[in-house]
C-alpha angles and dihedrals in degrees: 000000000000121000113242114230091235094071103124097225094170092057089059100036120041118186122201115198089195093057115107089227111095114256093240090055090049087055091048093050092043093054093045092052092045092051091049091050091052097247091126110042119212114274096023116142115231123220118261120283092251091057093046091048088059092046093052096030093230137133114270091236089057092054093044090052090050092049090049090056092045091052092049090052092050099248098115139020121219112205116190113245090000107069144243119306136189099247114269138154088223098057098093093038091052093049092047092051091048091052093050092046093050092051097049095078124352090196093066094073092100095049124101124020142274125252140167119279116212115223090186106051100056105133109247094191118114134205127220137177094207113131095240124042134177121212133181096266116309126161123252109264088206088069098051114134110233108150100072096042092045090054093048093045093052092047090054092049091053096040116101110226125227091218121098101215139037090237090058090050092051094046093050093045093051091047093049096050092047093049095047096041093048087052089049091053091047090052100043103032105031095246123152102208138134126217090266088067094054136079125180123206137182093260147002090252092056089051093056092044093053091049094048093045093053099037107039130069125192110286096017111144116236120187120219132174118252120262094033145161111296095206094054090047089052092051094046093046093048089055090056103267122148105220117227114190125210131186125266122217135193092280099038137282120358107261090193091055092045092051093050090051091050091051093049099047144007110270121203099189147352115222108208137176091196103171100040111011115214118259103000097048090224117150120222110247122244092247093052091047091062091044092052091051091049092049090050089055094043097048096030100235128142124244114220100198112196111196097177099160107030096130094061102067121138103203130078094240110048117198109255120231124256087251088072090064099035102131090156094057093230100122124099104195118203132172148137132265128205103013086161093056125097115278111284097025099081120079144185129242143197127205120191142121111319094245092059092045089054090054092049090052090063091059093041091055088060097040098040108017094159127049128187098255093187089056090049091052092048092050091046092056090043090057094043094050091053095243090127092062092048092050094049091048091051093047093049090055094048097043092040089058090048091050091052092048092048092049091050091052092048090052091047100046103029104029112150092016100074140034127205146149120243103247116237091209143008134048103276140072123213109217126185117207115227094204124071118244142126113276089206091059089045090051091051092050092049089050091054087059095048101266122119120210110186115217091239091072094049117093123179133161139133091290103047150358105219144160132202106219119195112210104172097091094053126085120213096270092050092048091056091053097047095046089049089053091050090053095047093045092052091049090050099052093043096047 
């Protein structure tokens, strides 16, 4: 895969000649972060060193030294007389197929048509057939609740409606789910919204896409914390946003850094996972919440608050979202509902000022013109009957016990070699390794013992070597095995 010249390298990798860190290391860390965030998809061919030297304004020896380090760490592959590639198992296969295709018939070069190639939306997810696999915090499909929803769904299919037309059925169903779900959000998350401030979608990802598509114009600057969620960065970048990264601290994003960015340039939006930051699981402190809202009002930017895992909190007093205190009406609140439901029954939602919701509906009507009305009616009854509260309470108990067991195993097997905070919510733990080593080598060693670590959960730069480990899909016996593999793999690569 060739690298288009329009890739905005300098928007991903910022070099500071005044930084005490050597320039070549800044390049190394910049490329690693960009690969982890999905800016450089696997298999992409980078421009030549002479071109990149001009882009970054560095000496060629500096860039060659940086590429040498990146290749040793397993992030790139340098092929003589061919180029430099972001490491991928598909690189040689792709090139071989291209060569065969081009030789089959030279006269076919004018056939077909041209189209835009996205350098942002290449899927970074990997597949593996290894027996044990970590993810970034997904629920256990073995615990999905199917009986109640199946009963409600069947009853709706059999029930004869009092409405005369299908359009009437759809209109009433949409109105019911919006009314009941807005009440549910008001009750559980401290919001003060009506149904006109709410839009439901088929998924959390669609919600973010609709917001970005309607809010962001090409070149708009959007602030995100670093490290951050690669999928949201992909969506924002694809909609034209220029990503601006700011530091994250022990109690959330750096307010000082955010303020300095706002003073230096016009910011369109701040994307924030305030209650359970991805990937570090840190919650934004109460003091910083108020400061973020005040800065949004002062500098007139929008807060896109992504509360993707609110329902899985393990304390009695969950932290409420910024949207609950949004007196300035600058928060767009998005999230997911029913992650522990069978596939197809969960949905995403957006809460914002009614005028913005009306605009989003226009785009949704094109993107999702038809909705499963029977599913809406079943979910509506499920919420009204209180089953949703019982399910969430049950899940919190099950996953809370799994979290505690996973934490105990980490402390037992890896004590003194890692540091972490016990997450108050969600299905993943962010651990920072105290010893220095290559996460790629560690991943390879784990794979040799039957454990798959996807690259999307590996985070390594000059400040930390860390891994986001999802525990929710493992039972106790499985946890013991995977933590044992982590311990043995670390011993092996450090021996």
